[in-house]
Amino acid sequence: MTTGATEADPRVVTEREFVDELVSISRARTATEFLYLMAQGAGVVGVQWEQPGIDHLRRYRVRDACPHCVILAGAQALAPVLPLDLMRAGRTRPQYETVLRTGRLPHLAFARPAGPPGASWLGDCHAVVGDPHTDADCPRHVVPAPNGDPLALRLGSLPRAVRELYPHDGAATADLSHRLRIAQDWRADAQAVASGIREAAATWAFLRNSCVLGVPVPGADGLVLTLGSGLAPDDRPLAELHAAAVRALPAGARPPAYQERACLVPDPVPGAQRMPTYAGAVDLSAAAPVRTLRLPAPRRPLSATGRGVLLLYEARHAMGRHVATAPERDSAYWESEAALHIFEFTLLERVAGRHYQEAVAAYVQALRRAADLLARPHKVLDRRRRKALSTAFGGLDDEELHLWASVAYRNAILVLLGDPQAFAVHLRRQAA
């Protein structure tokens, strides 16, 4: 591909000049297929218009505003130009700021849809390695003060509400220590998988920096108490915290936003459940909705690699949820689900390598022969391929082997469809 109209040195402009130029150039370049708004470090904002055969890159330094505010203002100004529908335009800020909080450079990406002219463009936010912060950052976007590891807890002094969940302080310390080990083990598996995978960097940073320990309130499904470094001490009784949460979350009001932090909720009781799950809850410690990642501790744990992939998958899911309400299952929802599956496929390609890719290829061949979805996909992989796939994870039992084979089957469907939008339509049809 040829690159043209590149400016090596950023041009110094005002925010108004930047937005006006962004809009006017975007209107003029009607052949643009991809458009990027990129925080490039040192306060530089990059804009790239990609057209067939040529990329146009311009770099700016805005002298009178926070660079992150400028990028978000530019995205809003582009909404009627591209166009972006209300949902995609509304998701721009939370997606950008979620990546920013992980300490990566956020790159907003917009893609022209394959549908009729005038259809809403697609949108996403990528995380690129680099320091996104400068002295020009506004109070909203300034680098957060480091507060250490949220799971580096001292359990000697517990909030009153947490102590009320246990018959005595010794039982509280023992149970919380067990829960903490479960959370640390799951998180360590996720770190091992994410290491060196660029696409997983922001998701790992979210797990590492934004997820505190959560304790479920017995007999009250969906209520948790959170513990973590940097949280203000609160010695109110459990009943008072519950009453405060009820007052803060009135029924019928506009759906409230989730807290910036999420919580890991380990379950130390051995059971049949083996996979982590994402769910919304109410954090009584803050009287606000919170995203939770539930971590089981079964008698037969999954492989360490499998646990890491699944926790990163669920963390990515949590990162994409910003409002405490059930999402509308429209086309934008299914596109985000497709992106989530593709994220999982990427992880597996990296950590399970050629053995996983061979399994995907076997399903692709079977799908081509059948010219339809497979009636018995579990029959596709022969003994050699099943053993190879198991070896890639360090050994799997039959149940987990079936799990990753089914993921490879979904991956093969994406390969044959050849397009994330078509894959989103497939997921929607399968759920109907």
Short mmCIF file of C-alpha atoms in Angstrom, two decimals:
data_model
loop_
_atom_site.label_atom_id
_atom_site.label_comp_id
_atom_site.label_asym_id
_atom_site.label_seq_id
_atom_site.Cartn_x
_atom_site.Cartn_y
_atom_site.Cartn_z
CA MET A 1 0.00 0.00 0.00
CA THR A 2 1.25 3.49 -0.83
CA THR A 3 1.36 6.08 1.92
CA GLY A 4 0.78 9.72 1.06
CA ALA A 5 0.18 13.15 2.64
CA THR A 6 2.29 12.25 5.69
CA GLU A 7 3.42 14.98 8.07
CA ALA A 8 6.48 13.95 10.04
CA ASP A 9 6.28 16.87 12.48
CA PRO A 10 2.98 17.58 14.21
CA ARG A 11 1.27 20.84 13.34
CA VAL A 12 0.36 23.07 16.30
CA VAL A 13 -3.34 24.05 16.24
CA THR A 14 -6.17 25.06 18.54
CA GLU A 15 -8.93 22.60 19.44
CA ARG A 16 -11.37 24.47 17.19
CA GLU A 17 -8.94 24.36 14.27
CA PHE A 18 -8.36 20.64 14.79
CA VAL A 19 -12.07 19.76 14.85
CA ASP A 20 -12.87 21.96 11.85
CA GLU A 21 -10.03 20.46 9.79
CA LEU A 22 -10.93 16.91 10.83
CA VAL A 23 -14.53 17.38 9.71
CA SER A 24 -13.71 19.16 6.45
CA ILE A 25 -11.10 16.60 5.36
CA SER A 26 -13.37 13.68 6.30
CA ARG A 27 -16.20 15.18 4.23
CA ALA A 28 -13.87 15.66 1.25
CA ARG A 29 -12.31 12.18 1.35
CA THR A 30 -15.44 10.27 0.43
CA ALA A 31 -13.46 7.13 -0.54
CA THR A 32 -12.20 6.66 3.02
CA GLU A 33 -12.76 3.09 4.26
CA PHE A 34 -11.04 3.35 7.67
CA LEU A 35 -10.50 6.41 9.85
CA TYR A 36 -8.34 6.47 12.99
CA LEU A 37 -8.12 9.04 15.79
CA MET A 38 -4.98 8.17 17.73
CA ALA A 39 -3.31 9.34 20.92
CA GLN A 40 0.34 9.00 19.91
CA GLY A 41 2.14 10.06 23.09
CA ALA A 42 3.81 13.35 24.04
CA GLY A 43 0.45 15.08 23.51
CA VAL A 44 0.37 14.31 19.77
CA VAL A 45 -2.92 13.42 18.08
CA GLY A 46 -2.74 11.41 14.87
CA VAL A 47 -5.51 11.16 12.28
CA GLN A 48 -5.33 8.64 9.46
CA TRP A 49 -7.74 8.34 6.55
CA GLU A 50 -7.28 5.01 4.73
CA GLN A 51 -8.49 4.83 1.13
CA PRO A 52 -7.92 2.09 -1.44
CA GLY A 53 -4.22 2.14 -2.26
CA ILE A 54 -3.25 5.13 -0.11
CA ASP A 55 -3.18 6.23 3.54
CA HIS A 56 -3.35 9.89 4.56
CA LEU A 57 -1.77 10.58 7.97
CA ARG A 58 -1.73 13.95 9.71
CA ARG A 59 -0.31 14.68 13.16
CA TYR A 60 -1.36 17.52 15.44
CA ARG A 61 -0.37 19.05 18.74
CA VAL A 62 -3.27 21.00 20.23
CA ARG A 63 -2.01 23.91 22.28
CA ASP A 64 -5.13 24.91 24.20
CA ALA A 65 -6.76 21.65 25.37
CA CYS A 66 -6.24 18.17 26.80
CA PRO A 67 -5.32 15.87 23.87
CA HIS A 68 -7.78 13.21 25.05
CA CYS A 69 -10.63 15.71 25.24
CA VAL A 70 -9.68 16.86 21.73
CA ILE A 71 -9.88 13.31 20.34
CA LEU A 72 -13.26 12.71 21.97
CA ALA A 73 -14.54 16.06 20.68
CA GLY A 74 -13.34 15.05 17.21
CA ALA A 75 -15.19 11.73 17.44
CA GLN A 76 -18.41 13.53 18.39
CA ALA A 77 -18.00 15.98 15.51
CA LEU A 78 -17.52 13.03 13.13
CA ALA A 79 -20.73 11.29 14.24
CA PRO A 80 -23.01 12.99 11.67
CA VAL A 81 -20.28 12.95 9.00
CA LEU A 82 -19.45 9.24 8.83
CA PRO A 83 -22.21 8.67 10.19
CA LEU A 84 -22.25 6.98 13.61
CA ASP A 85 -25.54 5.92 15.18
CA LEU A 86 -26.37 7.03 18.71
CA MET A 87 -25.15 3.80 20.32
CA ARG A 88 -21.76 3.84 18.58
CA ALA A 89 -21.27 7.54 19.24
CA GLY A 90 -22.25 7.05 22.88
CA ARG A 91 -19.79 4.19 23.35
CA THR A 92 -16.83 6.19 22.11
CA ARG A 93 -16.00 7.97 25.38
CA PRO A 94 -16.28 4.97 27.77
CA GLN A 95 -14.28 2.75 25.42
CA TYR A 96 -11.55 5.37 25.02
CA GLU A 97 -11.34 6.13 28.74
CA THR A 98 -11.32 2.43 29.65
CA VAL A 99 -8.21 1.92 27.52
CA LEU A 100 -6.69 5.16 28.88
CA ARG A 101 -7.03 3.90 32.46
CA THR A 102 -4.96 0.82 31.56
CA GLY A 103 -1.99 3.10 30.73
CA ARG A 104 -2.05 2.39 26.98
CA LEU A 105 -2.48 4.72 24.03
CA PRO A 106 -6.13 4.62 22.89
CA HIS A 107 -6.70 4.51 19.13
CA LEU A 108 -10.30 5.05 18.00
CA ALA A 109 -10.98 3.11 14.81
CA PHE A 110 -13.94 3.61 12.48
CA ALA A 111 -14.71 1.39 9.49
CA ARG A 112 -17.14 1.94 6.62
CA PRO A 113 -19.80 -0.79 6.70
CA ALA A 114 -20.41 -3.14 3.81
CA GLY A 115 -24.11 -2.19 3.69
CA PRO A 116 -25.91 0.57 1.79
CA PRO A 117 -24.62 4.17 1.74
CA GLY A 118 -25.59 6.10 4.85
CA ALA A 119 -25.43 3.09 7.17
CA SER A 120 -23.72 3.64 10.49
CA TRP A 121 -19.97 3.08 10.48
CA LEU A 122 -18.47 0.47 12.78
CA GLY A 123 -16.39 1.64 15.73
CA ASP A 124 -13.83 0.22 18.16
CA CYS A 125 -10.98 1.38 20.38
CA HIS A 126 -7.58 -0.33 20.23
CA ALA A 127 -4.90 -0.27 22.92
CA VAL A 128 -1.34 0.47 21.80
CA VAL A 129 1.72 0.24 24.02
CA GLY A 130 3.02 3.66 25.07
CA ASP A 131 2.54 6.36 27.70
CA PRO A 132 -0.68 8.28 26.94
CA HIS A 133 -0.25 10.96 29.62
CA THR A 134 1.32 14.44 29.56
CA ASP A 135 1.15 17.60 31.64
CA ALA A 136 -1.58 18.82 29.29
CA ASP A 137 -4.06 16.20 30.53
CA CYS A 138 -7.18 17.61 32.14
CA PRO A 139 -8.24 16.46 35.66
CA ARG A 140 -10.54 13.83 34.15
CA HIS A 141 -7.79 12.27 32.04
CA VAL A 142 -4.70 12.82 34.17
CA VAL A 143 -2.66 9.72 35.02
CA PRO A 144 -4.15 8.09 38.13
CA ALA A 145 -1.98 7.93 41.21
CA PRO A 146 -0.54 4.42 41.60
CA ASN A 147 -2.13 2.58 44.51
CA GLY A 148 -0.35 -0.75 44.34
CA ASP A 149 -1.75 -4.18 43.66
CA PRO A 150 -5.50 -4.36 44.50
CA LEU A 151 -5.02 -7.96 45.61
CA ALA A 152 -2.13 -7.14 47.96
CA LEU A 153 -4.44 -7.11 50.99
CA ARG A 154 -3.81 -7.14 54.70
CA LEU A 155 -6.61 -9.09 56.34
CA GLY A 156 -5.83 -8.14 59.92
CA SER A 157 -8.34 -5.27 60.05
CA LEU A 158 -11.61 -5.88 58.23
CA PRO A 159 -14.62 -3.58 57.73
CA ARG A 160 -17.45 -4.20 60.14
CA ALA A 161 -19.88 -5.31 57.41
CA VAL A 162 -17.44 -8.00 56.23
CA ARG A 163 -16.91 -9.28 59.77
CA GLU A 164 -20.68 -9.59 60.18
CA LEU A 165 -20.70 -12.26 57.44
CA TYR A 166 -18.74 -14.66 59.68
CA PRO A 167 -19.23 -16.19 63.13
CA HIS A 168 -15.88 -14.80 64.37
CA ASP A 169 -12.83 -12.92 63.09
CA GLY A 170 -10.74 -16.09 62.75
CA ALA A 171 -13.30 -17.59 60.36
CA ALA A 172 -13.34 -14.34 58.36
CA THR A 173 -9.56 -14.27 57.99
CA ALA A 174 -9.37 -17.95 57.00
CA ASP A 175 -12.13 -17.71 54.40
CA LEU A 176 -10.87 -14.45 52.90
CA SER A 177 -7.32 -15.80 52.71
CA HIS A 178 -8.64 -18.78 50.76
CA ARG A 179 -10.66 -16.54 48.44
CA LEU A 180 -7.66 -14.28 47.91
CA ARG A 181 -5.46 -17.23 46.87
CA ILE A 182 -8.10 -18.34 44.36
CA ALA A 183 -8.25 -14.84 42.83
CA GLN A 184 -4.45 -14.55 42.71
CA ASP A 185 -4.11 -17.98 41.06
CA TRP A 186 -6.68 -17.19 38.37
CA ARG A 187 -5.10 -13.80 37.72
CA ALA A 188 -1.62 -15.35 37.47
CA ASP A 189 -2.91 -17.75 34.80
CA ALA A 190 -4.34 -14.80 32.87
CA GLN A 191 -1.02 -12.97 33.13
CA ALA A 192 0.86 -15.98 31.76
CA VAL A 193 -1.45 -16.13 28.74
CA ALA A 194 -1.45 -12.35 28.12
CA SER A 195 2.34 -12.01 28.32
CA GLY A 196 3.68 -10.87 24.96
CA ILE A 197 0.26 -10.75 23.25
CA ARG A 198 -0.36 -7.17 22.15
CA GLU A 199 -4.11 -7.68 21.73
CA ALA A 200 -4.38 -8.77 25.39
CA ALA A 201 -2.34 -5.95 26.93
CA ALA A 202 -5.26 -3.67 27.83
CA THR A 203 -7.36 -6.57 29.14
CA TRP A 204 -4.55 -7.75 31.38
CA ALA A 205 -3.98 -4.20 32.65
CA PHE A 206 -7.70 -4.00 33.50
CA LEU A 207 -7.42 -7.23 35.51
CA ARG A 208 -4.23 -6.10 37.21
CA ASN A 209 -5.14 -2.52 38.04
CA SER A 210 -8.93 -2.28 38.21
CA CYS A 211 -10.16 -5.54 39.78
CA VAL A 212 -10.46 -5.73 43.56
CA LEU A 213 -11.54 -8.65 45.75
CA GLY A 214 -15.29 -9.09 46.14
CA VAL A 215 -17.13 -11.08 48.82
CA PRO A 216 -20.72 -12.19 48.13
CA VAL A 217 -23.39 -11.46 50.73
CA PRO A 218 -24.93 -14.85 51.68
CA GLY A 219 -28.64 -15.19 50.96
CA ALA A 220 -28.69 -12.04 48.80
CA ASP A 221 -27.92 -12.86 45.18
CA GLY A 222 -26.26 -9.96 43.38
CA LEU A 223 -24.89 -8.16 46.44
CA VAL A 224 -21.17 -7.99 47.20
CA LEU A 225 -18.75 -6.21 49.50
CA THR A 226 -15.44 -5.13 48.00
CA LEU A 227 -11.98 -5.09 49.56
CA GLY A 228 -8.91 -3.56 47.99
CA SER A 229 -6.03 -1.18 48.34
CA GLY A 230 -7.02 2.42 47.85
CA LEU A 231 -10.60 1.91 49.07
CA ALA A 232 -11.65 4.22 51.88
CA PRO A 233 -12.30 2.42 55.19
CA ASP A 234 -15.96 2.16 56.13
CA ASP A 235 -17.08 0.74 59.46
CA ARG A 236 -20.85 0.98 59.00
CA PRO A 237 -22.88 -2.19 59.71
CA LEU A 238 -24.14 -4.33 56.84
CA ALA A 239 -27.77 -3.26 57.32
CA GLU A 240 -26.81 0.41 57.05
CA LEU A 241 -24.79 -0.21 53.89
CA HIS A 242 -27.74 -2.06 52.38
CA ALA A 243 -30.14 0.76 53.22
CA ALA A 244 -27.74 3.30 51.69
CA ALA A 245 -27.53 1.24 48.48
CA VAL A 246 -31.33 1.06 48.24
CA ARG A 247 -31.57 4.83 48.56
CA ALA A 248 -28.80 5.40 46.01
CA LEU A 249 -30.33 3.09 43.39
CA PRO A 250 -34.04 4.04 43.16
CA ALA A 251 -36.25 1.77 41.06
CA GLY A 252 -37.25 3.08 37.64
CA ALA A 253 -34.47 5.65 37.39
CA ARG A 254 -32.12 5.96 34.45
CA PRO A 255 -29.79 2.92 34.45
CA PRO A 256 -26.69 3.91 36.45
CA ALA A 257 -23.16 3.47 35.20
CA TYR A 258 -20.91 0.77 36.60
CA GLN A 259 -18.02 1.78 38.83
CA GLU A 260 -14.65 2.12 37.13
CA ARG A 261 -13.32 -0.76 39.20
CA ALA A 262 -14.64 -4.31 38.92
CA CYS A 263 -14.25 -7.16 41.39
CA LEU A 264 -13.08 -10.74 41.39
CA VAL A 265 -15.49 -12.93 43.38
CA PRO A 266 -13.91 -16.32 44.15
CA ASP A 267 -16.08 -19.24 45.19
CA PRO A 268 -14.09 -21.51 47.54
CA VAL A 269 -16.79 -24.21 47.65
CA PRO A 270 -15.83 -27.06 45.30
CA GLY A 271 -18.56 -27.64 42.73
CA ALA A 272 -19.32 -28.71 39.18
CA GLN A 273 -18.82 -25.23 37.72
CA ARG A 274 -15.34 -24.91 36.19
CA MET A 275 -15.49 -21.73 34.12
CA PRO A 276 -15.39 -18.09 35.23
CA THR A 277 -18.45 -15.97 34.52
CA TYR A 278 -19.21 -12.28 34.20
CA ALA A 279 -22.21 -10.73 35.98
CA GLY A 280 -23.43 -7.39 37.22
CA ALA A 281 -24.00 -6.85 40.94
CA VAL A 282 -24.43 -4.11 43.53
CA ASP A 283 -21.41 -3.22 45.65
CA LEU A 284 -22.72 -2.36 49.11
CA SER A 285 -19.33 -0.89 50.01
CA ALA A 286 -19.90 1.91 47.47
CA ALA A 287 -23.71 1.78 47.05
CA ALA A 288 -23.21 1.42 43.30
CA PRO A 289 -23.40 -1.20 40.54
CA VAL A 290 -20.22 -3.18 39.97
CA ARG A 291 -19.05 -5.65 37.35
CA THR A 292 -18.03 -8.99 38.82
CA LEU A 293 -15.93 -11.89 37.55
CA ARG A 294 -16.95 -15.06 39.40
CA LEU A 295 -14.06 -17.49 39.88
CA PRO A 296 -14.85 -21.13 40.76
CA ALA A 297 -12.55 -23.51 42.63
CA PRO A 298 -13.69 -26.94 41.41
CA ARG A 299 -12.21 -30.26 42.46
CA ARG A 300 -11.15 -30.78 38.83
CA PRO A 301 -9.70 -27.41 37.72
CA LEU A 302 -9.21 -26.52 34.10
CA SER A 303 -5.71 -26.35 32.64
CA ALA A 304 -3.72 -23.26 33.62
CA THR A 305 -3.68 -22.06 30.01
CA GLY A 306 -7.41 -22.65 29.66
CA ARG A 307 -8.10 -20.74 32.86
CA GLY A 308 -6.02 -17.82 31.64
CA VAL A 309 -7.79 -17.64 28.28
CA LEU A 310 -11.24 -17.82 29.88
CA LEU A 311 -10.53 -15.15 32.49
CA LEU A 312 -9.16 -12.78 29.84
CA TYR A 313 -12.26 -13.48 27.74
CA GLU A 314 -14.62 -12.65 30.62
CA ALA A 315 -12.55 -9.60 31.61
CA ARG A 316 -12.81 -8.35 28.02
CA HIS A 317 -16.56 -8.92 28.28
CA ALA A 318 -16.70 -6.88 31.49
CA MET A 319 -14.65 -4.06 29.95
CA GLY A 320 -17.29 -3.65 27.25
CA ARG A 321 -20.15 -3.18 29.71
CA HIS A 322 -20.62 0.32 31.08
CA VAL A 323 -24.27 0.60 32.16
CA ALA A 324 -26.04 -1.61 34.70
CA THR A 325 -28.84 -2.79 32.46
CA ALA A 326 -29.39 -5.60 29.99
CA PRO A 327 -28.00 -4.50 26.61
CA GLU A 328 -30.35 -4.22 23.68
CA ARG A 329 -29.59 -7.13 21.38
CA ASP A 330 -29.33 -5.09 18.19
CA SER A 331 -26.73 -5.29 15.44
CA ALA A 332 -24.19 -3.31 17.48
CA TYR A 333 -24.55 -5.83 20.35
CA TRP A 334 -23.87 -8.79 18.07
CA GLU A 335 -20.91 -7.02 16.47
CA SER A 336 -19.41 -6.59 19.94
CA GLU A 337 -20.07 -10.27 20.66
CA ALA A 338 -18.31 -11.21 17.42
CA ALA A 339 -15.33 -9.06 18.42
CA LEU A 340 -15.24 -10.83 21.79
CA HIS A 341 -15.11 -14.25 20.10
CA ILE A 342 -12.38 -13.05 17.73
CA PHE A 343 -10.38 -11.89 20.76
CA GLU A 344 -10.63 -15.44 22.17
CA PHE A 345 -9.59 -16.94 18.83
CA THR A 346 -6.53 -14.66 18.78
CA LEU A 347 -5.48 -15.77 22.26
CA LEU A 348 -5.80 -19.43 21.32
CA GLU A 349 -3.84 -19.03 18.11
CA ARG A 350 -0.98 -17.55 20.15
CA VAL A 351 -0.94 -19.90 23.15
CA ALA A 352 -2.00 -23.19 21.49
CA GLY A 353 -0.22 -22.49 18.21
CA ARG A 354 -0.27 -24.86 15.28
CA HIS A 355 -2.21 -27.59 17.14
CA TYR A 356 -5.15 -25.23 17.58
CA GLN A 357 -4.78 -23.97 14.01
CA GLU A 358 -4.82 -27.56 12.72
CA ALA A 359 -8.09 -28.16 14.59
CA VAL A 360 -9.58 -25.03 13.00
CA ALA A 361 -8.40 -26.17 9.57
CA ALA A 362 -10.03 -29.59 10.07
CA TYR A 363 -13.35 -27.93 10.85
CA VAL A 364 -13.00 -25.62 7.83
CA GLN A 365 -12.59 -28.66 5.56
CA ALA A 366 -15.58 -30.40 7.15
CA LEU A 367 -17.75 -27.30 6.76
CA ARG A 368 -16.80 -26.96 3.11
CA ARG A 369 -17.72 -30.60 2.45
CA ALA A 370 -21.05 -30.25 4.26
CA ALA A 371 -21.84 -26.83 2.75
CA ASP A 372 -23.72 -26.15 5.98
CA LEU A 373 -23.31 -26.22 9.75
CA LEU A 374 -22.18 -29.62 10.98
CA ALA A 375 -24.67 -32.00 12.52
CA ARG A 376 -21.97 -33.73 14.62
CA PRO A 377 -18.98 -31.39 14.96
CA HIS A 378 -17.56 -33.47 17.81
CA LYS A 379 -16.81 -36.22 15.29
CA VAL A 380 -14.49 -34.07 13.14
CA LEU A 381 -11.25 -34.23 15.11
CA ASP A 382 -9.56 -37.62 14.93
CA ARG A 383 -7.53 -39.10 17.77
CA ARG A 384 -4.26 -37.53 16.55
CA ARG A 385 -5.70 -34.01 16.38
CA ARG A 386 -7.43 -34.39 19.75
CA LYS A 387 -4.18 -35.52 21.36
CA ALA A 388 -2.27 -32.66 19.72
CA LEU A 389 -4.82 -30.10 20.93
CA SER A 390 -4.63 -31.52 24.44
CA THR A 391 -0.83 -31.39 24.38
CA ALA A 392 -0.92 -27.69 23.43
CA PHE A 393 -2.63 -26.98 26.78
CA GLY A 394 -0.36 -29.26 28.80
CA GLY A 395 -2.95 -32.03 28.95
CA LEU A 396 -6.76 -31.85 29.00
CA ASP A 397 -9.57 -34.02 30.27
CA ASP A 398 -12.40 -34.89 27.87
CA GLU A 399 -14.68 -32.09 29.06
CA GLU A 400 -12.13 -29.32 28.54
CA LEU A 401 -10.97 -30.85 25.25
CA HIS A 402 -14.57 -30.62 24.03
CA LEU A 403 -14.68 -26.97 25.12
CA TRP A 404 -11.66 -25.91 23.04
CA ALA A 405 -12.73 -28.04 20.10
CA SER A 406 -16.06 -26.21 20.08
CA VAL A 407 -14.20 -22.87 20.08
CA ALA A 408 -12.12 -24.08 17.12
CA TYR A 409 -15.38 -24.95 15.35
CA ARG A 410 -16.70 -21.40 15.86
CA ASN A 411 -13.37 -20.06 14.62
CA ALA A 412 -13.72 -22.15 11.47
CA ILE A 413 -17.15 -20.64 10.83
CA LEU A 414 -15.56 -17.17 11.01
CA VAL A 415 -12.84 -18.28 8.56
CA LEU A 416 -15.43 -19.47 6.03
CA LEU A 417 -17.64 -16.41 6.41
CA GLY A 418 -14.55 -14.24 6.03
CA ASP A 419 -16.00 -11.16 7.67
CA PRO A 420 -16.69 -10.13 11.32
CA GLN A 421 -20.05 -8.62 10.34
CA ALA A 422 -21.18 -11.86 8.71
CA PHE A 423 -19.99 -13.73 11.81
CA ALA A 424 -22.07 -11.35 13.97
CA VAL A 425 -25.13 -12.19 11.87
CA HIS A 426 -24.37 -15.90 12.36
CA LEU A 427 -24.18 -15.48 16.15
CA ARG A 428 -27.47 -13.61 16.13
CA ARG A 429 -29.19 -16.36 14.16
CA GLN A 430 -27.81 -19.07 16.42
CA ALA A 431 -29.19 -17.28 19.48
CA ALA A 432 -32.65 -16.84 17.99
#
